[in-house]
Structure formats: C-alpha cells, structure tokens
XYZ file of C-alpha atoms in Angstrom:
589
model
C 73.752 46.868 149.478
C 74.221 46.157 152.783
C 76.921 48.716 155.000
C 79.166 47.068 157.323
C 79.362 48.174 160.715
C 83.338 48.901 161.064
C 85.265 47.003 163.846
C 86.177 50.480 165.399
C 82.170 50.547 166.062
C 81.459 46.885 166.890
C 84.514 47.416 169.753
C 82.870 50.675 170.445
C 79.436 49.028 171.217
C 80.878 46.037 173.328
C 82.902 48.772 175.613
C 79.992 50.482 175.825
C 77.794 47.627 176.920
C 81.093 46.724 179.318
C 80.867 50.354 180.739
C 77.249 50.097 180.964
C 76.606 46.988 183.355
C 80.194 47.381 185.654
C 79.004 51.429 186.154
C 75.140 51.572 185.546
C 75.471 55.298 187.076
C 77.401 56.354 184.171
C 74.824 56.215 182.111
C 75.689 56.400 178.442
C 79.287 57.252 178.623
C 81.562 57.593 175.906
C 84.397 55.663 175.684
C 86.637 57.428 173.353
C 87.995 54.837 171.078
C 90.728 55.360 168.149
C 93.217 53.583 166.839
C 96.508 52.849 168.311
C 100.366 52.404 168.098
C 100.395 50.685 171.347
C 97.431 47.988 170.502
C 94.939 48.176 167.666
C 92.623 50.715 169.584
C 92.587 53.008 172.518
C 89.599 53.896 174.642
C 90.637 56.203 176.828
C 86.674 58.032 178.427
C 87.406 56.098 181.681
C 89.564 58.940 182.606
C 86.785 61.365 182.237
C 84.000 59.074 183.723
C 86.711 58.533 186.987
C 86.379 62.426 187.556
C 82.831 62.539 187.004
C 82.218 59.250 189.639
C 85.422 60.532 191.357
C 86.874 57.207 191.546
C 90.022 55.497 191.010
C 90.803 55.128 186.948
C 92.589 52.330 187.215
C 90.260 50.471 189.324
C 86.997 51.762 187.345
C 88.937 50.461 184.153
C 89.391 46.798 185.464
C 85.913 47.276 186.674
C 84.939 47.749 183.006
C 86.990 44.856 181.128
C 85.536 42.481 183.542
C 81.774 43.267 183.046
C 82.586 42.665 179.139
C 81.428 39.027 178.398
C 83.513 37.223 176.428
C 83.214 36.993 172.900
C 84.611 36.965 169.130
C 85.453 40.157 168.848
C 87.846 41.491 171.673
C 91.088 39.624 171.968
C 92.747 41.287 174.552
C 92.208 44.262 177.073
C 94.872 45.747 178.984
C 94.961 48.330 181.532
C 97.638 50.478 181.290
C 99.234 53.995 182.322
C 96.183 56.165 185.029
C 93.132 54.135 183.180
C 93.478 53.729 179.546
C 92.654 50.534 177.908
C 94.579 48.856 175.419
C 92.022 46.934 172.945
C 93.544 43.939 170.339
C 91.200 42.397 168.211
C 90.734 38.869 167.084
C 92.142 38.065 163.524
C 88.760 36.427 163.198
C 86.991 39.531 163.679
C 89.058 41.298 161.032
C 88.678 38.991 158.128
C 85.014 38.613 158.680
C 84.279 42.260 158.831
C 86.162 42.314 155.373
C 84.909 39.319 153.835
C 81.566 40.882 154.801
C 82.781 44.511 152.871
C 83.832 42.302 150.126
C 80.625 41.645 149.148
C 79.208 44.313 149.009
C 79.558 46.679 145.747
C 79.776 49.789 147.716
C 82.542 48.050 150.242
C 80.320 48.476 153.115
C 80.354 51.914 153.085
C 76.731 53.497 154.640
C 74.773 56.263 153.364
C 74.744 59.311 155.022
C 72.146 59.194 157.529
C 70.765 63.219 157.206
C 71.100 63.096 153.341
C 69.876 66.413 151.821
C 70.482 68.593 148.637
C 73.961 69.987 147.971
C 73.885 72.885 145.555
C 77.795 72.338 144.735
C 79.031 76.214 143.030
C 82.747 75.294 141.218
C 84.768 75.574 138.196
C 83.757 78.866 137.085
C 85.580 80.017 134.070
C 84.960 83.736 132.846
C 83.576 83.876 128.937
C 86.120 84.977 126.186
C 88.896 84.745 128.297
C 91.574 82.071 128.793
C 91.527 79.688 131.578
C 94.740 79.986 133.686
C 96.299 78.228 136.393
C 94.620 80.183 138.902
C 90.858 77.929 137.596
C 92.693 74.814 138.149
C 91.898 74.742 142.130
C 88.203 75.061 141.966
C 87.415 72.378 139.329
C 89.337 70.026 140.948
C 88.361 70.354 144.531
C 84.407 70.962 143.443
C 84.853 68.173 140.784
C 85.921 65.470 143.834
C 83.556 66.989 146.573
C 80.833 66.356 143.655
C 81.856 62.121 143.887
C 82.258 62.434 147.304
C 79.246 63.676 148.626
C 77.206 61.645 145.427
C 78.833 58.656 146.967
C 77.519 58.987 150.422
C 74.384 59.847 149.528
C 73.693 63.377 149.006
C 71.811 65.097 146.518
C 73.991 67.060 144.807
C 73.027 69.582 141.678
C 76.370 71.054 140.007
C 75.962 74.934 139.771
C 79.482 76.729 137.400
C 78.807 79.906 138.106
C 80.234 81.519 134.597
C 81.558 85.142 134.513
C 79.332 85.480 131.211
C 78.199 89.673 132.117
C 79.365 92.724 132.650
C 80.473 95.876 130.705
C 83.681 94.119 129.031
C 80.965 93.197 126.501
C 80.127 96.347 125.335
C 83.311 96.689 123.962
C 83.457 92.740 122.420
C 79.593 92.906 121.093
C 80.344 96.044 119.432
C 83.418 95.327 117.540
C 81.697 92.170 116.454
C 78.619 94.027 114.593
C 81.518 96.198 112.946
C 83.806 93.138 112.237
C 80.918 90.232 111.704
C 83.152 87.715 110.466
C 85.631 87.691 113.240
C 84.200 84.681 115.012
C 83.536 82.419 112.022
C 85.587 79.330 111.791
C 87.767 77.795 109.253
C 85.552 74.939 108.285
C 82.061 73.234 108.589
C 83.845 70.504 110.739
C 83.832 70.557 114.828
C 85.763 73.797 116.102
C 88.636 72.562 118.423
C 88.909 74.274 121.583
C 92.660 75.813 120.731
C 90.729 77.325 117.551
C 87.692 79.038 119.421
C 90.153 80.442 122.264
C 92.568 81.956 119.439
C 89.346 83.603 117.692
C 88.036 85.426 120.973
C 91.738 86.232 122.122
C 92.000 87.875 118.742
C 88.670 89.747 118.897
C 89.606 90.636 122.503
C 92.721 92.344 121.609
C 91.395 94.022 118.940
C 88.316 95.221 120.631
C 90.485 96.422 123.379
C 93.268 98.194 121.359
C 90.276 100.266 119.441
C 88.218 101.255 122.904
C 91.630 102.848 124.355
C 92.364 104.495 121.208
C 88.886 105.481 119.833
C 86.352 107.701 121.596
C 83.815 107.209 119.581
C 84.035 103.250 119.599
C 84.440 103.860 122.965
C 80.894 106.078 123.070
C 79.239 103.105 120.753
C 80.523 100.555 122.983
C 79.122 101.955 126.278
C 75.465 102.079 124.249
C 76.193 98.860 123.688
C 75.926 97.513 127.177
C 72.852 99.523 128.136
C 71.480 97.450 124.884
C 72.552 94.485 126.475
C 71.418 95.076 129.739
C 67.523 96.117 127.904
C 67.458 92.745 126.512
C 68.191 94.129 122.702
C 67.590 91.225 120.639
C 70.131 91.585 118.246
C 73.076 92.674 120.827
C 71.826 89.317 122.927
C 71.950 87.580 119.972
C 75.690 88.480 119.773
C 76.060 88.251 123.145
C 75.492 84.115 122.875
C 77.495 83.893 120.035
C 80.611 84.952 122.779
C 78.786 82.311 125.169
C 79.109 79.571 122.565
C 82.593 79.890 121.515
C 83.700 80.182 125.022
C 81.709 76.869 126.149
C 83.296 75.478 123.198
C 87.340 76.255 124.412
C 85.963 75.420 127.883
C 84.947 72.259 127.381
C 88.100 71.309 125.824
C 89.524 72.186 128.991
C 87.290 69.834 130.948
C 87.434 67.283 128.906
C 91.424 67.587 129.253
C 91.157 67.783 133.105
C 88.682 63.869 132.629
C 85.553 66.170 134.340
C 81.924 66.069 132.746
C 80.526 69.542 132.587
C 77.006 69.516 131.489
C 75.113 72.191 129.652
C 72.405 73.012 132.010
C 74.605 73.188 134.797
C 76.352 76.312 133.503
C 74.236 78.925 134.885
C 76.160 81.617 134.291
C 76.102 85.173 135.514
C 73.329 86.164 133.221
C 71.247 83.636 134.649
C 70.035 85.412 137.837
C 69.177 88.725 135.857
C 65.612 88.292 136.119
C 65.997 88.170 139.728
C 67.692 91.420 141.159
C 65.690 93.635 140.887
C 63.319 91.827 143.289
C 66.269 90.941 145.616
C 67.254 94.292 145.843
C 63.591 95.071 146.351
C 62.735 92.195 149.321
C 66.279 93.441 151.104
C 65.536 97.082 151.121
C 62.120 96.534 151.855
C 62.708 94.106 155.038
C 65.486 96.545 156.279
C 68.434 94.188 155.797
C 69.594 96.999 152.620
C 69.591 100.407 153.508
C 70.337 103.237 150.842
C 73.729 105.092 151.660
C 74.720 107.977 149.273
C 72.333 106.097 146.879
C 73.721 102.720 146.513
C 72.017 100.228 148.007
C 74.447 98.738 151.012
C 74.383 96.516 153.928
C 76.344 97.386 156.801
C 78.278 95.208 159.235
C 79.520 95.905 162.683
C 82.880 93.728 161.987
C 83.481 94.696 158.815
C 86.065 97.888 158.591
C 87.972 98.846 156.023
C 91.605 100.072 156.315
C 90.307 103.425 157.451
C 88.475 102.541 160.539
C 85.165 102.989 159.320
C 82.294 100.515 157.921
C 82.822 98.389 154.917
C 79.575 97.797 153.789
C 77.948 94.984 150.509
C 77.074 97.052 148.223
C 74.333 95.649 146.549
C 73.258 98.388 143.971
C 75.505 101.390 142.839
C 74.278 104.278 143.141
C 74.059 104.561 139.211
C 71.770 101.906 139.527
C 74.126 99.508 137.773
C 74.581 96.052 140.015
C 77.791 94.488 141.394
C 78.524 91.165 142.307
C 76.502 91.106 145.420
C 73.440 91.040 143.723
C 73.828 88.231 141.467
C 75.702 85.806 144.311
C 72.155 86.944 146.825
C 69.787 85.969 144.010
C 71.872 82.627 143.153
C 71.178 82.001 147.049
C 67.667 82.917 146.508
C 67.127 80.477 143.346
C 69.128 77.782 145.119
C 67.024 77.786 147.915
C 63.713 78.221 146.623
C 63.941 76.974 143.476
C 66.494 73.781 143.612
C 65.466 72.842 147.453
C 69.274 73.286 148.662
C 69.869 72.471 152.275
C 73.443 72.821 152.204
C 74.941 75.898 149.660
C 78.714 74.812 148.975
C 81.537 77.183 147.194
C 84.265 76.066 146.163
C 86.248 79.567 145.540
C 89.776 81.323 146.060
C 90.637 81.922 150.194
C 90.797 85.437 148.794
C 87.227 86.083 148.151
C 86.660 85.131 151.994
C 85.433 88.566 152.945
C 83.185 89.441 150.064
C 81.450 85.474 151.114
C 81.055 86.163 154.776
C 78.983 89.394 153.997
C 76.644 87.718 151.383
C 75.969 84.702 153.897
C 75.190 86.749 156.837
C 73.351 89.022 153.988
C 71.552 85.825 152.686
C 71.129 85.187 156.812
C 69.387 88.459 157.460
C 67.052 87.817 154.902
C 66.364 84.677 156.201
C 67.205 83.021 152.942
C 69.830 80.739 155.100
C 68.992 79.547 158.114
C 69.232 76.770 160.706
C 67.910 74.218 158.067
C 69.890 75.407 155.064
C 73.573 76.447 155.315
C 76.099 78.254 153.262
C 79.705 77.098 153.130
C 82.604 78.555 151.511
C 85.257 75.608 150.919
C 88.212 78.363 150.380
C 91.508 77.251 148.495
C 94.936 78.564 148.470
C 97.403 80.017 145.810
C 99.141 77.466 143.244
C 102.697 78.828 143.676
C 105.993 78.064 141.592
C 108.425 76.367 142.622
C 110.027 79.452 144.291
C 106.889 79.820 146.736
C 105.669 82.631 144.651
C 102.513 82.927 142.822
C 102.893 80.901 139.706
C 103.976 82.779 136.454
C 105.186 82.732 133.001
C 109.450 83.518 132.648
C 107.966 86.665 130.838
C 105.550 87.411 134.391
C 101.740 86.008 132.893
C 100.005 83.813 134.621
C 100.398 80.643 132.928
C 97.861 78.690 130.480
C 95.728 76.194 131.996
C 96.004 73.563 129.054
C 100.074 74.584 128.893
C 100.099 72.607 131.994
C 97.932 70.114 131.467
C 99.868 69.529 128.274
C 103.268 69.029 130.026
C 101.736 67.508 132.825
C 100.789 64.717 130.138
C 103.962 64.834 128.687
C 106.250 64.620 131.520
C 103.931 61.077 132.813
C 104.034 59.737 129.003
C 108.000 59.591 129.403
C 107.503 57.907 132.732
C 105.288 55.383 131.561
C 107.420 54.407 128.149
C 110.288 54.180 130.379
C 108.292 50.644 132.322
C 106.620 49.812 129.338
C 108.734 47.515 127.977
C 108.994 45.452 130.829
C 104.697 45.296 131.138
C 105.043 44.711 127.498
C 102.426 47.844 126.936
C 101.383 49.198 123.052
C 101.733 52.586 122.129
C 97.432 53.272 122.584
C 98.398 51.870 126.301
C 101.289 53.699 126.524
C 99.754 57.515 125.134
C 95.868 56.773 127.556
C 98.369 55.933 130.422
C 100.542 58.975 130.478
C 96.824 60.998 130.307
C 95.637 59.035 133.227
C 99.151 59.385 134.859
C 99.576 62.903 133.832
C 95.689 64.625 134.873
C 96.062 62.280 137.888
C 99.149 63.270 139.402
C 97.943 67.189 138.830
C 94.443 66.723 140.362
C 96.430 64.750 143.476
C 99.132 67.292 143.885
C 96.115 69.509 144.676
C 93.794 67.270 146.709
C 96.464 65.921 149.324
C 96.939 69.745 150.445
C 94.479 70.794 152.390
C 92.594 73.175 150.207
C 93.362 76.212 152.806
C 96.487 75.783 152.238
C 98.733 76.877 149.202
C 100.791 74.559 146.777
C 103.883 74.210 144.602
C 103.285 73.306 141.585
C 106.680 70.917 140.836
C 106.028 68.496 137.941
C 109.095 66.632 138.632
C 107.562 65.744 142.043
C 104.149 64.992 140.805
C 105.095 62.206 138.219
C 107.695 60.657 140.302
C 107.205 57.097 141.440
C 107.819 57.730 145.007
C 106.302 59.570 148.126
C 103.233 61.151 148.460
C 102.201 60.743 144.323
C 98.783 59.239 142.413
C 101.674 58.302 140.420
C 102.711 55.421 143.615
C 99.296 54.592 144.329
C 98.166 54.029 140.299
C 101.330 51.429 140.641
C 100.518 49.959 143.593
C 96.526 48.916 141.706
C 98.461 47.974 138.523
C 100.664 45.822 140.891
C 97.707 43.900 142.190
C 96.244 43.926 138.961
C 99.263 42.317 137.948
C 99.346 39.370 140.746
C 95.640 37.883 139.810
C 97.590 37.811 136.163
C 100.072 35.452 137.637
C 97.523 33.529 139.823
C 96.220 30.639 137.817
C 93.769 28.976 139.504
C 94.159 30.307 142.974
C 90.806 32.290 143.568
C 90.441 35.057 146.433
C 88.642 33.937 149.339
C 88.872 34.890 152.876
C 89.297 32.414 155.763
C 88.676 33.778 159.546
C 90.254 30.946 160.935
C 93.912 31.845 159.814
C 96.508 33.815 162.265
C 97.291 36.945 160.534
C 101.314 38.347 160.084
C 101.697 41.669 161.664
C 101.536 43.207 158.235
C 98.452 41.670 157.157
C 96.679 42.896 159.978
C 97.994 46.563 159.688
C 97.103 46.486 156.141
C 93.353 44.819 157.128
C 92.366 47.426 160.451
C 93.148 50.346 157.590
C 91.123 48.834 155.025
C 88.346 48.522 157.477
C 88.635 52.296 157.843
C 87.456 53.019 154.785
C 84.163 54.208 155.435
C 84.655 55.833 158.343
C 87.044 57.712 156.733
C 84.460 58.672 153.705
C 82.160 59.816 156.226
C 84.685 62.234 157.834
C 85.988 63.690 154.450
C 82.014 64.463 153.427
C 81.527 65.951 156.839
C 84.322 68.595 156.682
C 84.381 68.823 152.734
C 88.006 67.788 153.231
C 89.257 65.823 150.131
C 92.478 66.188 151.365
C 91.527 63.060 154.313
C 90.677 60.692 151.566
C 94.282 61.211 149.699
C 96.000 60.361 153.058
C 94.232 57.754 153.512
C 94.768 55.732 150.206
C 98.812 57.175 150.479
C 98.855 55.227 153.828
C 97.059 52.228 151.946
C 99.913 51.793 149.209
C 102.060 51.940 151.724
C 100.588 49.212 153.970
C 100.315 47.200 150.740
C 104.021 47.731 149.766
C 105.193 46.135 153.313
C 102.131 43.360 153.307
C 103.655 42.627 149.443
C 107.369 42.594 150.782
C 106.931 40.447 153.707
C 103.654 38.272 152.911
C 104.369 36.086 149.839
C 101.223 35.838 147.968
C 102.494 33.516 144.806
C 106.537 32.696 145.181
C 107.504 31.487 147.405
C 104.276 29.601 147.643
C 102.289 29.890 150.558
C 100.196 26.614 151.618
C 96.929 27.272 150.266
C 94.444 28.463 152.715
C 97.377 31.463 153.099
C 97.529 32.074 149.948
C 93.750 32.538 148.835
C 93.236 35.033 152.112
C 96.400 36.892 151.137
C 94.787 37.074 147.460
C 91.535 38.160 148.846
C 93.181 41.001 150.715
C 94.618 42.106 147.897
C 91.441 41.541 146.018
C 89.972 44.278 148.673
C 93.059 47.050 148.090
C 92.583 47.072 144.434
C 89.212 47.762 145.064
C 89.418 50.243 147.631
C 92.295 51.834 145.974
C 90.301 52.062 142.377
C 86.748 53.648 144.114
C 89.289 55.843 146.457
C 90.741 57.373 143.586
C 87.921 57.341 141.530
C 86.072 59.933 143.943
C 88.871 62.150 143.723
C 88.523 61.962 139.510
C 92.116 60.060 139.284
C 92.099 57.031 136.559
C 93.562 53.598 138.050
C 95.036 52.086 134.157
C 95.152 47.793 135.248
C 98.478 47.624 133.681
C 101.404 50.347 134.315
C-alpha cells in the first residue's frame, strides 16, 4: 500500500530544488508546473518570481535549469518564449513510476491527507409515490461521490433523506383503516417492486379521489394527522406499513440502478421528529429565530422576495405545525453531534439552492457549522428531452424512473447481440451485458456533465459505440481483456530501459495522472473530472493500439512485454475508474 509520488510532483520537486540554489532569495517559490502540448510539462512561476526579483525572465530561467543537477528524471529543459520552461521527461522515468503504480493494489493513489467524516445526504425518494426521472440525478451523483471520497480516504456515512411525513398521510392512513386490505399482497412469496408500487398508486388514487369529494373523509383524515403527529400507536402502526411497501418498490429501483441502499441509512423525514422542538427552542432562545406574526422565522439581509421585502426561513408556522426548515436544521444538528460530520454534503436539485443557503447560514448562526465542519450543497441540473425541455411523457407526465431504466437496458441488449457473435458470447453473457451496458451508459450520460449543468437525455447517444459513451470505454477494457486472451506466454512486465513511441508515452504521462486527478475530483465533488479523464484514456489507448503492435505483427520481445504491461495498467485503471463512478466493466463485449 504504498502511493506513488506522480512524475508531475517528482519534476515539481527537482525545479524547485533548481529554483532554490540558482535564486536562494526566492525562497520557496512556486514553479507552476502542468502538462503540455509543447513538451510534456510547463513551469511557467519564473515569470512571476522575475517581477518579484525584477530581473530578466529569460536570464533567471537559464539561471534555474543550470543549478538543476543532472539526473534520471529530467530529459530536457528548454527556455522558450519571455521565461517559460519546456520540461521532457526520460522514458525511464515514466515506466518506473508505473511499474512502481503497478504494484500497488490501489495504483499508487494516496490517501487524503485531512481525512474526516462525510455525512453524504442523496437519493431521496418520497414514500408511496413513484420514482421519476427527476430522482435519477441525485442517486447517481451521491452514489459515485460515495466511492469517490471512500476511495481516498474519507469517512463517509450515507444519509437518504426519505420524504416519509407530512399531511398527505392523513388522507392515505385513513383510507387504509376504512379499506384494511388494500395493501395486502397476492401471495406469501417476496412482493416485487412493480407489485408494491401498483398497490400504493392504487390506494393513492383512491384516497385522493374520496378527500376531494368527501367532507367528512376529508374531516377524519385531517384527525388523522394530528394522530400521527401524537405518536397514536395504531395510526403509526399504519403509518410503517406505507414505509415498508415503499422501501420495498424502492429498492427495486436501486437494485435496477446496481446501487446498495442499506436499511439504516434511510433516515427518513420522521427521523428528526424528536428533535424540533428543541431546535426550534435553542434558535429562538440564542436569537438566531425570532417570532414574526407567530411563526418562528429567520431573517436575512440578502434574501428578498419578488416584492422587495425580506424573505425569511420559516422554521415554525404560526399554527405551530413545522416546515421543512426544521427537519433539514435538526438533520444538521444530529449530523454534527451525533455522527461527528466534518464535512455535510447534499446532493440535491440546483433548484432548491435558495431554501440551502438559508439553512447553512441558519445552521452557521447557531454555530452548528463552523470553520471545522462545513455544509455543501453539490446542486444538479434538469434532465431534459431531447428538445431541451424538461423531460416528459407524449401525454405531458414526467416519465417513470424504471421506464427508463428498462429501455435503457433494452436499447444496450440489442447493441451487445449485435457483436456477440463475433466474441462468441451466451445468452446469460449477452442479457448481464446489456444491464451493465445499459445502467452504465445512463449513470455516464449524467456524470460527464458537470452536475450544474443540465442534460439531454438521448438513448441513441448513450449506447452508441462512439464519442463521449461508458459504452466506448467498457470496449476499450473488454479489448484489453481480449489481448492477454491472445497472449500465450508473453507475461506483462515493464522495462525502463526501452525508448518509448510517441503514443506510448502520451498514453503513459496520462496514466500517471491518475491520482492526481482522484484527488482533484474529491476536492471539488466533481465526478464529472474523473469521466474526462478515463474518455481521454480510451482514447490514448485506441491510438497506442493502432500504432503500437502489441501481438501481430510481433514486436521483439522486450517491446512486446512493456507494451503488454501498459496495457495491463489501462485495464486496470479503466476498471477502478469506472468502478467509482458505479459503471460495470463486463471482460468480454
């Protein structure tokens, strides 16, 4: 378990030390490396430093690349342009840095080095109601930033934040102790998801046709909630029965999508009830509530509505009743107290921005967040149709999140039967492939947008075998997979002392990146980083496989074993890539 210190930071350190004894003035100066069209790396701080010294750059910079001893490392420094340098590294350098990630299990890749406890708040489904399109965002962003931040290190506890309350259950609770046997099911065998979602869509109708047509169901149903909300034991009772069957049809859905929900990670709604009373209590009491025609509000200089004046959280309505504010401030509360979060992350719609902001700065006030523990909204866009409108139905609904998934499946089953004659694949190969295909290319149609941003939803695009698809990158690991097939005896095994072709060093500096690049995507919660990333793998892989034979025509040996051990390192950068983003890499396709 060692990490590998990336050539970008070895090069870093020797510049450094170069800067260091030509300028000793300059102190610890920068030198602003990245990567490079030109060479393999730019540094271009000398610019800066020049100012600072108020020297010439150009002269500072040849300065610099003398005072840098020689060794294995640095190939080649140029000067070039005002005072950039122009760094090429030794092909030595680069197979040794991989041979060295190579051995590792984790590919090199280091541990975060401030490590804390992520409280991670996604895929949050409402109870008794179907999910649609609109839940697909937030189980698959939260579901990746969950392997992601695991991966480097973090603590992370998994928080889906149910809508299981609220006064729609009046009306549900009560038309089930009139109608008992509304929720029973067929047989004594397991309930299938489709079944439990078709019994509360039922119920739900039904309970909703009779409260808009029938006062006094209407006046029973409203008693119903305040028996709810006193902890009646019989209308709780009933209550959970709604929980169950829900969990039930939402797990299906999980377990479509290839995500592991857990049972004591749904802490739903209901959960925090104990608490707000007491957090309305500690707010009004410290000053950060105040009461305002007798809800319970907090007020914010920033925050106007459409009229010009205040917008305030309101916390508790002036009925006494509680609104979302309350539950989301004693969620913080628990989080912090009781789970030892130092980072608070929500993975929830761009349009709930506004309603966040207040609760942080809320959850601020009350010094619930602070400089140690931090809340962070990781807001997504709209899935639109392929029109660029929000996505619907032909008849206008918003469309059924397992309708998708279904077709989604579909569609990549066809692709894969159309190749699998030619892998010689059997029909179990053929039906888990299209799944893996199918989920994948959904889940990376949404991570290689940047969450912010919105996202057509084009199935035809997603399962096609070229550009920007899991569907390309899944081939290019089955491809690899498929050379070691046709390899014999030849073993993979790197060998420093080899000149490299230009494409086997392109394809060897990006692989080297692949920590680096980790680290950046955990930093700024921004899946969206690591899908580039592997894109611009496959694609370094499909020119190394075009122009660097591996098998036929047959290299001489030495060659061939390096070029085997490089693509020894894709597969497996490629397969742990996409396994943090929750896509499936089948070894034949």
């Amino acid at each position: 378990m060692a990490s590998v210190p990336s050539l970008a930071s070895t090069v870093q350190q020797r510049l450094a030390e170069g800067l260091s004894a030509a300028l000793p003035e300059a102190g610890s100066a920068d030198p602003l490396l990245r990567r490079s069209d030109r060479a393999d790396f730019q540094a271009n701080g000398i610019l800066a430093l020049a100012k600072q010294l108020k020297g010439n750059p150009r002269e500072l910079a040849t300065k610099v690349v003398d005072g840098i001893p020689a060794n294995d490392v640095l190939k080649e420094i140029e000067v070039s342009g005002p005072g950039f340098l122009n760094i090429t590294v030794t092909d030595e350098a680069i197979i040794k840095t991989l041979a060295a990630r190579a051995a590792d299990d984790r590919l090199g890749v280091p541990h975060g080095e401030n490590a804390g406890t992520t409280v991670i708040d996604y895929a949050q489904p409402n109870v008794a109601k179907e999910m649609h399109v609109g839940h697909l965002r937030s189980a698959v962003i939260g579901a990746a930033m969950v392997e992601i931040l695991e991966f480097t290190g973090e603590k992370v506890v998994r928080r889906h934040h149910i809508g299981d309350w609220g006064t729609q259950f009046g009306m549900l609770i009560q038309y089930l102790v009139e109608h008992p046997h509304e929720l029973d099911h067929k047989s004594e065998e397991e309930v299938s998801g489709e079944e439990a979602m078709s019994n509360l869509n039922r119920l739900y109708k039904a309970s909703r046709a009779l409260f808009d047509s029938d006062e006094e169901f209407k006046t029973r149903a409203r008693a119903r909630v305040v028996d709810l909300q006193a902890g009646d034991e019989q209308t709780r009772a009933m209550w959970q029965r709604f929980v169950d069957e829900s969990k039930i049809y939402f797990y299906s859905v999980f377990d479509k999508l290839d995500m592991d929900i857990n049972d004591p990670d749904v802490v739903g709604e209901s959960g925090y009830n104990d608490m707000l009373v007491e957090t309305c209590r500690i707010l009004e009491e410290s000053g950060v509530a105040v009461r305002s025609n007798g809800a319970l509000c907090v007020f914010f200089d920033d925050v106007k509505g459409p009229d010009g004046n205040p917008t305030p959280l309101i916390v508790q309505k002036s009925d006494g009743g509680f609104g979302y504010a309350a539950t989301d401030l004693s969620a913080i509360r628990d989080r912090v107290q009781n789970l030892k979060a130092t980072t608070l992350l929500y993975v929830v719609d761009a349009r709930q921005s506004l309603h966040f902001r207040m609760v942080f700065e809320t959850a601020r006030r009350a010094g619930w967040l602070n400089d140690e523990v931090k809340a962070v909204q990781l807001a997504f866009g709209t899935v639109l149709g392929k029109d660029g409108k929000p996505f619907k139905t032909r008849e206008g609904e918003t469309v059924r999140l397992v309708d998708l998934l279904d077709e989604a499946v579909d569609r990549a089953t066809t692709v894969v039967r159309e190749k699998a004659e030619k892998v010689g694949l059997t029909e179990t190969e053929i039906v888990e492939n299209g799944q893996y295909v199918g989920i994948g290319a959904v889940k990376y149609a949404d991570l290689s947008t940047s969450a912010a941003r919105d996202y057509k939803f084009d199935l035809d695009q997603m399962v096609s075998l070229n550009g920007d698809t899991s569907v390309y990158l899944q081939y290019a690991y089955a491809r690899i997979k498929s050379i070691f097939g046709k390899a014999g005896e030849l073993t993979p095994l790197a060998h420093p002392e080899l000149e490299l072709a230009p494409a086997e060093r392109a394809l060897g500096l990006h692989l080297d990146q692949f920590g680096e690049t980790l680290a950046e995507v955990a930093e700024e919660y921004a899946p969206h980083k690591l899908a580039a990333y592997l894109y611009q793998l496959a694609s370094l892989y499909t020119t190394f496989y075009d122009q660097c034979p591996v098998i036929k025509p047959e290299p001489p040996k030495e060659i061939a074993e390096n070029r085997l051990f490089l693509c020894d390192l894709t597969a497996r950068t490629l397969h742990q890539g996409l396994a943090l983003l929750g896509i499936r890499t089948p070894e034949r396709l």
